[in-house]
Short mmCIF file of C-alpha atoms in Angstrom, two decimals:
data_model
loop_
_atom_site.label_atom_id
_atom_site.label_comp_id
_atom_site.label_asym_id
_atom_site.label_seq_id
_atom_site.Cartn_x
_atom_site.Cartn_y
_atom_site.Cartn_z
CA MET A 894 4.42 19.05 10.19
CA ALA A 895 2.78 20.52 13.58
CA GLN A 896 5.77 22.82 13.78
CA TRP A 897 5.81 24.52 10.42
CA LEU A 898 2.00 24.67 10.86
CA LYS A 899 1.96 26.81 13.77
CA PRO A 900 2.60 30.26 12.16
CA PHE A 901 -1.11 29.53 10.82
CA GLY A 902 -2.89 28.97 14.18
CA ARG A 903 -2.95 26.58 17.01
CA VAL A 904 -2.14 23.23 16.06
CA VAL A 905 -3.88 20.32 17.55
CA GLY A 906 -3.45 16.71 16.76
CA ILE A 907 -5.95 13.97 18.11
CA ASP A 908 -5.60 10.16 18.36
CA GLN A 909 -8.66 8.68 16.90
CA ARG A 910 -10.80 5.77 18.68
CA GLY A 911 -8.65 2.53 18.02
CA HIS A 912 -5.43 4.77 17.52
CA GLY A 913 -2.52 5.80 19.69
CA ARG A 914 -3.22 6.27 23.21
CA ASN A 915 -7.00 6.64 22.93
CA PRO A 916 -8.75 4.15 25.27
CA GLN A 917 -11.82 4.47 23.17
CA ARG A 918 -12.53 1.07 21.20
CA GLY A 919 -15.54 0.58 18.64
CA PRO A 920 -17.88 1.28 17.04
CA PHE A 921 -15.57 2.01 14.29
CA ARG A 922 -18.07 3.48 11.69
CA THR A 923 -16.90 6.48 9.76
CA GLU A 924 -19.76 8.48 11.43
CA ASP A 925 -18.14 7.56 14.75
CA PHE A 926 -14.80 9.09 14.09
CA VAL A 927 -16.48 12.16 12.55
CA ALA A 928 -18.16 12.52 15.44
CA ASP A 929 -15.30 12.08 17.60
CA ALA A 930 -13.55 15.03 15.75
CA ALA A 931 -16.52 17.26 15.95
CA LYS A 932 -16.63 16.82 19.65
CA ALA A 933 -12.65 17.41 19.77
CA ILE A 934 -13.14 20.75 18.07
CA GLU A 935 -16.17 21.89 20.13
CA ASP A 936 -14.65 20.90 23.38
CA LEU A 937 -11.32 22.92 22.38
CA GLY A 938 -13.42 25.80 20.96
CA LEU A 939 -11.50 25.64 17.74
CA GLY A 940 -14.11 25.92 15.41
CA PRO A 941 -14.17 26.65 12.35
CA ALA A 942 -11.24 25.02 12.23
CA VAL A 943 -8.76 24.00 9.26
CA VAL A 944 -8.74 20.10 9.16
CA ILE A 945 -5.86 18.34 7.79
CA GLY A 946 -5.88 14.72 7.40
CA HIS A 947 -3.84 11.92 5.88
CA SER A 948 -5.46 8.64 4.37
CA MET A 949 -8.16 7.81 6.80
CA GLY A 950 -8.15 11.33 8.37
CA GLY A 951 -8.56 12.79 4.90
CA LEU A 952 -11.77 10.95 4.48
CA HIS A 953 -13.18 12.06 8.12
CA ALA A 954 -12.20 15.74 6.74
CA TRP A 955 -14.31 15.53 3.93
CA CYS A 956 -17.48 14.07 5.97
CA LEU A 957 -16.75 16.45 8.89
CA ALA A 958 -16.97 19.28 6.22
CA ALA A 959 -20.07 17.97 4.60
CA THR A 960 -21.94 17.28 8.07
CA ARG A 961 -20.82 20.31 10.20
CA PRO A 962 -19.81 23.11 7.91
CA ASP A 963 -20.13 25.35 10.96
CA LEU A 964 -16.85 23.56 12.32
CA VAL A 965 -14.86 23.74 9.20
CA ARG A 966 -13.01 26.70 7.57
CA ALA A 967 -10.86 24.53 5.12
CA ILE A 968 -9.87 20.91 4.48
CA VAL A 969 -6.66 19.17 3.31
CA VAL A 970 -7.08 15.39 2.02
CA GLU A 971 -3.85 13.46 1.53
CA ASP A 972 -4.12 10.20 -0.44
CA PHE A 973 -7.73 8.67 0.03
CA ALA A 974 -10.03 7.44 -2.46
CA PRO A 975 -13.67 8.18 -1.82
CA ASP A 976 -15.03 4.85 -3.42
CA ASN A 977 -13.03 1.54 -2.40
CA ARG A 978 -16.11 -0.69 -2.89
CA GLY A 979 -15.04 -4.30 -3.50
CA ARG A 980 -11.65 -4.03 -1.88
CA THR A 981 -10.25 -5.75 1.23
CA VAL A 982 -7.74 -5.53 3.87
CA ASP A 983 -6.49 -8.72 2.20
CA GLU A 984 -4.69 -6.49 -0.46
CA TRP A 985 -2.17 -5.12 2.15
CA LYS A 986 -2.71 -7.27 5.04
CA TRP A 987 0.47 -9.33 4.29
CA PHE A 988 2.46 -6.29 4.61
CA PHE A 989 1.51 -5.94 8.22
CA ASP A 990 1.70 -9.69 8.93
CA ALA A 991 5.64 -9.39 7.52
CA TRP A 992 6.46 -7.05 10.24
CA PRO A 993 9.38 -8.39 12.34
CA VAL A 994 7.25 -7.91 15.70
CA PRO A 995 8.45 -7.26 18.20
CA PHE A 996 10.94 -4.62 17.04
CA GLN A 997 13.80 -4.60 19.37
CA SER A 998 14.56 -0.97 19.17
CA VAL A 999 13.57 2.74 18.17
CA ALA A 1000 16.37 2.52 15.75
CA HIS A 1001 14.83 -1.07 14.47
CA VAL A 1002 11.52 0.53 13.91
CA THR A 1003 12.65 3.56 12.15
CA SER A 1004 15.42 1.52 9.96
CA PHE A 1005 12.61 -0.74 9.01
CA PHE A 1006 10.06 2.04 7.95
CA GLY A 1007 12.53 4.62 6.51
CA ALA A 1008 11.11 7.44 8.49
CA GLN A 1009 11.63 8.82 12.19
CA VAL A 1010 7.90 9.48 12.17
CA PHE A 1011 6.78 5.89 12.63
CA ALA A 1012 8.61 5.62 15.96
CA GLU A 1013 5.65 7.72 17.33
CA TYR A 1014 3.46 4.79 16.49
CA PHE A 1015 5.13 2.37 18.77
CA GLU A 1016 5.38 1.74 22.55
CA GLU A 1017 7.94 -0.33 24.23
CA ARG A 1018 7.08 -3.37 26.29
CA GLU A 1019 8.85 -6.29 28.32
CA ASP A 1020 9.84 -8.34 24.93
CA GLY A 1021 10.41 -4.96 22.54
CA TRP A 1022 8.63 -2.52 20.54
CA HIS A 1023 4.80 -2.77 19.34
CA LEU A 1024 2.52 -0.80 17.66
CA ILE A 1025 0.26 1.20 20.07
CA ALA A 1026 -3.03 0.17 18.18
CA SER A 1027 -4.55 -2.98 17.71
CA MET A 1028 -4.26 -4.57 14.45
CA ASP A 1029 -7.50 -6.39 14.62
CA ASP A 1030 -9.11 -2.98 15.12
CA LEU A 1031 -7.36 -1.39 12.24
CA TYR A 1032 -8.25 -4.21 10.03
CA GLU A 1033 -12.15 -3.61 11.47
CA ILE A 1034 -11.54 0.13 10.49
CA ALA A 1035 -10.31 -0.43 7.14
CA ALA A 1036 -12.96 -3.40 6.20
CA GLU A 1037 -15.87 -0.87 6.23
CA TRP A 1038 -14.18 1.17 3.35
CA GLY A 1039 -14.65 -1.47 1.02
CA THR A 1040 -18.47 -1.91 1.61
CA ARG A 1041 -19.51 1.95 0.85
CA ALA A 1042 -18.72 4.85 -1.50
CA TYR A 1043 -18.79 8.60 -0.09
CA TRP A 1044 -19.64 10.60 -2.81
CA GLU A 1045 -22.69 12.00 -1.09
CA PHE A 1046 -20.44 13.61 1.35
CA ILE A 1047 -17.83 15.24 -1.16
CA ASP A 1048 -20.78 16.64 -2.98
CA GLU A 1049 -21.80 18.48 0.16
CA VAL A 1050 -18.34 20.05 0.90
CA LYS A 1051 -18.46 23.78 0.37
CA CYS A 1052 -15.38 24.99 2.38
CA PRO A 1053 -12.08 25.42 0.39
CA SER A 1054 -10.46 22.15 0.07
CA LEU A 1055 -7.18 20.70 -1.34
CA VAL A 1056 -6.83 17.22 -2.19
CA ILE A 1057 -3.16 15.84 -2.58
CA GLU A 1058 -2.75 12.34 -4.48
CA ALA A 1059 0.41 10.16 -4.37
CA GLY A 1060 1.30 8.76 -7.63
CA GLN A 1061 2.84 5.68 -5.85
CA GLY A 1062 0.08 5.35 -2.98
CA GLY A 1063 -2.24 2.69 -4.35
CA GLN A 1064 -5.55 4.61 -4.74
CA LEU A 1065 -8.10 4.03 -7.45
CA PRO A 1066 -7.12 6.21 -10.42
CA GLY A 1067 -8.93 9.33 -11.32
CA GLN A 1068 -11.24 9.53 -8.01
CA MET A 1069 -9.13 12.19 -5.88
CA GLU A 1070 -9.27 14.29 -9.11
CA GLU A 1071 -12.83 13.72 -9.42
CA ALA A 1072 -13.48 14.54 -5.65
CA ALA A 1073 -11.60 17.70 -5.93
CA ARG A 1074 -13.80 18.76 -8.87
CA ARG A 1075 -16.96 18.04 -7.37
CA SER A 1076 -15.99 19.93 -4.18
CA ARG A 1077 -14.64 22.82 -6.26
CA GLY A 1078 -11.16 22.33 -4.65
CA GLN A 1079 -7.63 22.44 -5.80
CA TYR A 1080 -5.93 19.12 -6.91
CA LEU A 1081 -2.29 18.16 -6.52
CA TYR A 1082 -0.86 14.79 -8.05
CA VAL A 1083 2.52 13.95 -6.87
CA PRO A 1084 3.78 11.02 -9.13
CA GLU A 1085 6.93 10.32 -7.12
CA ALA A 1086 5.27 10.38 -3.69
CA GLY A 1087 4.10 7.16 -1.73
CA HIS A 1088 1.05 6.96 0.59
CA VAL A 1089 2.45 9.26 3.08
CA VAL A 1090 2.99 12.00 0.99
CA HIS A 1091 4.24 14.18 3.72
CA ALA A 1092 7.12 11.90 4.55
CA THR A 1093 8.12 10.68 0.92
CA ALA A 1094 7.62 14.25 -0.67
CA PRO A 1095 7.73 16.48 2.19
CA TRP A 1096 9.03 19.89 0.35
CA VAL A 1097 6.19 19.48 -2.26
CA TYR A 1098 3.53 18.62 0.43
CA ARG A 1099 4.51 21.42 2.77
CA GLY A 1100 4.72 23.87 -0.33
CA ALA A 1101 1.40 23.18 -1.44
CA VAL A 1102 -0.24 23.31 2.02
CA GLU A 1103 1.23 26.49 2.91
CA ALA A 1104 0.37 28.13 -0.43
CA PHE A 1105 -3.34 26.56 0.16
CA LEU A 1106 -3.45 28.11 3.72
CA SER A 1107 -2.03 31.53 2.76
CA THR A 1108 -4.08 32.08 -0.36
CA SER A 1109 -7.48 30.30 0.91
CA ILE A 1110 -7.73 31.10 4.29
CA SER A 1111 -8.95 34.45 5.54
CA PRO A 1112 -8.09 35.61 9.00
CA VAL A 1113 -10.58 34.80 11.69
#
């Protein structure tokens, strides 16, 4: 994605706390992640920025736009429902528990997940390839989503927004469309896409994002 986004400006990707090679662990409240993103934009002098987020990153884009509008020009939110109260990690934890860890090679990782991008989430250790992040950290992060709703943040979003929902992503129906309506944003439903829309329906995703950026974002 970074390569085709380059014509629109400088592209920066960050490893959030508990993810990738970021050494920062908890606390893992949504507000902590949003503060990290705000600090990255400020430290790099990128504001106001277009913030593009998948899943949890989409939630953080909404919350950042709501709480720090001075740093955000526009947002793209990919497949995250704003109200998951009552849901638990047990609904999908079985999938991660079923991984054949350690993976034996990069090819083993990519063949198991069906996409080359997943190789970036793993690192080689003495006995094979492991997820860089700690699953316990990720479970703790996701557990918060089942305890709160984020409508109050969405209602405060004033910048242009594009909300992309995967038909096969497993999100609670109707919420993302409602979020787009509340934030006066654009909404796209991709029935054939899995949760990672940019990988399972890449040309649909790219076309939507490029059109949004081309028509909604005025030059700085």
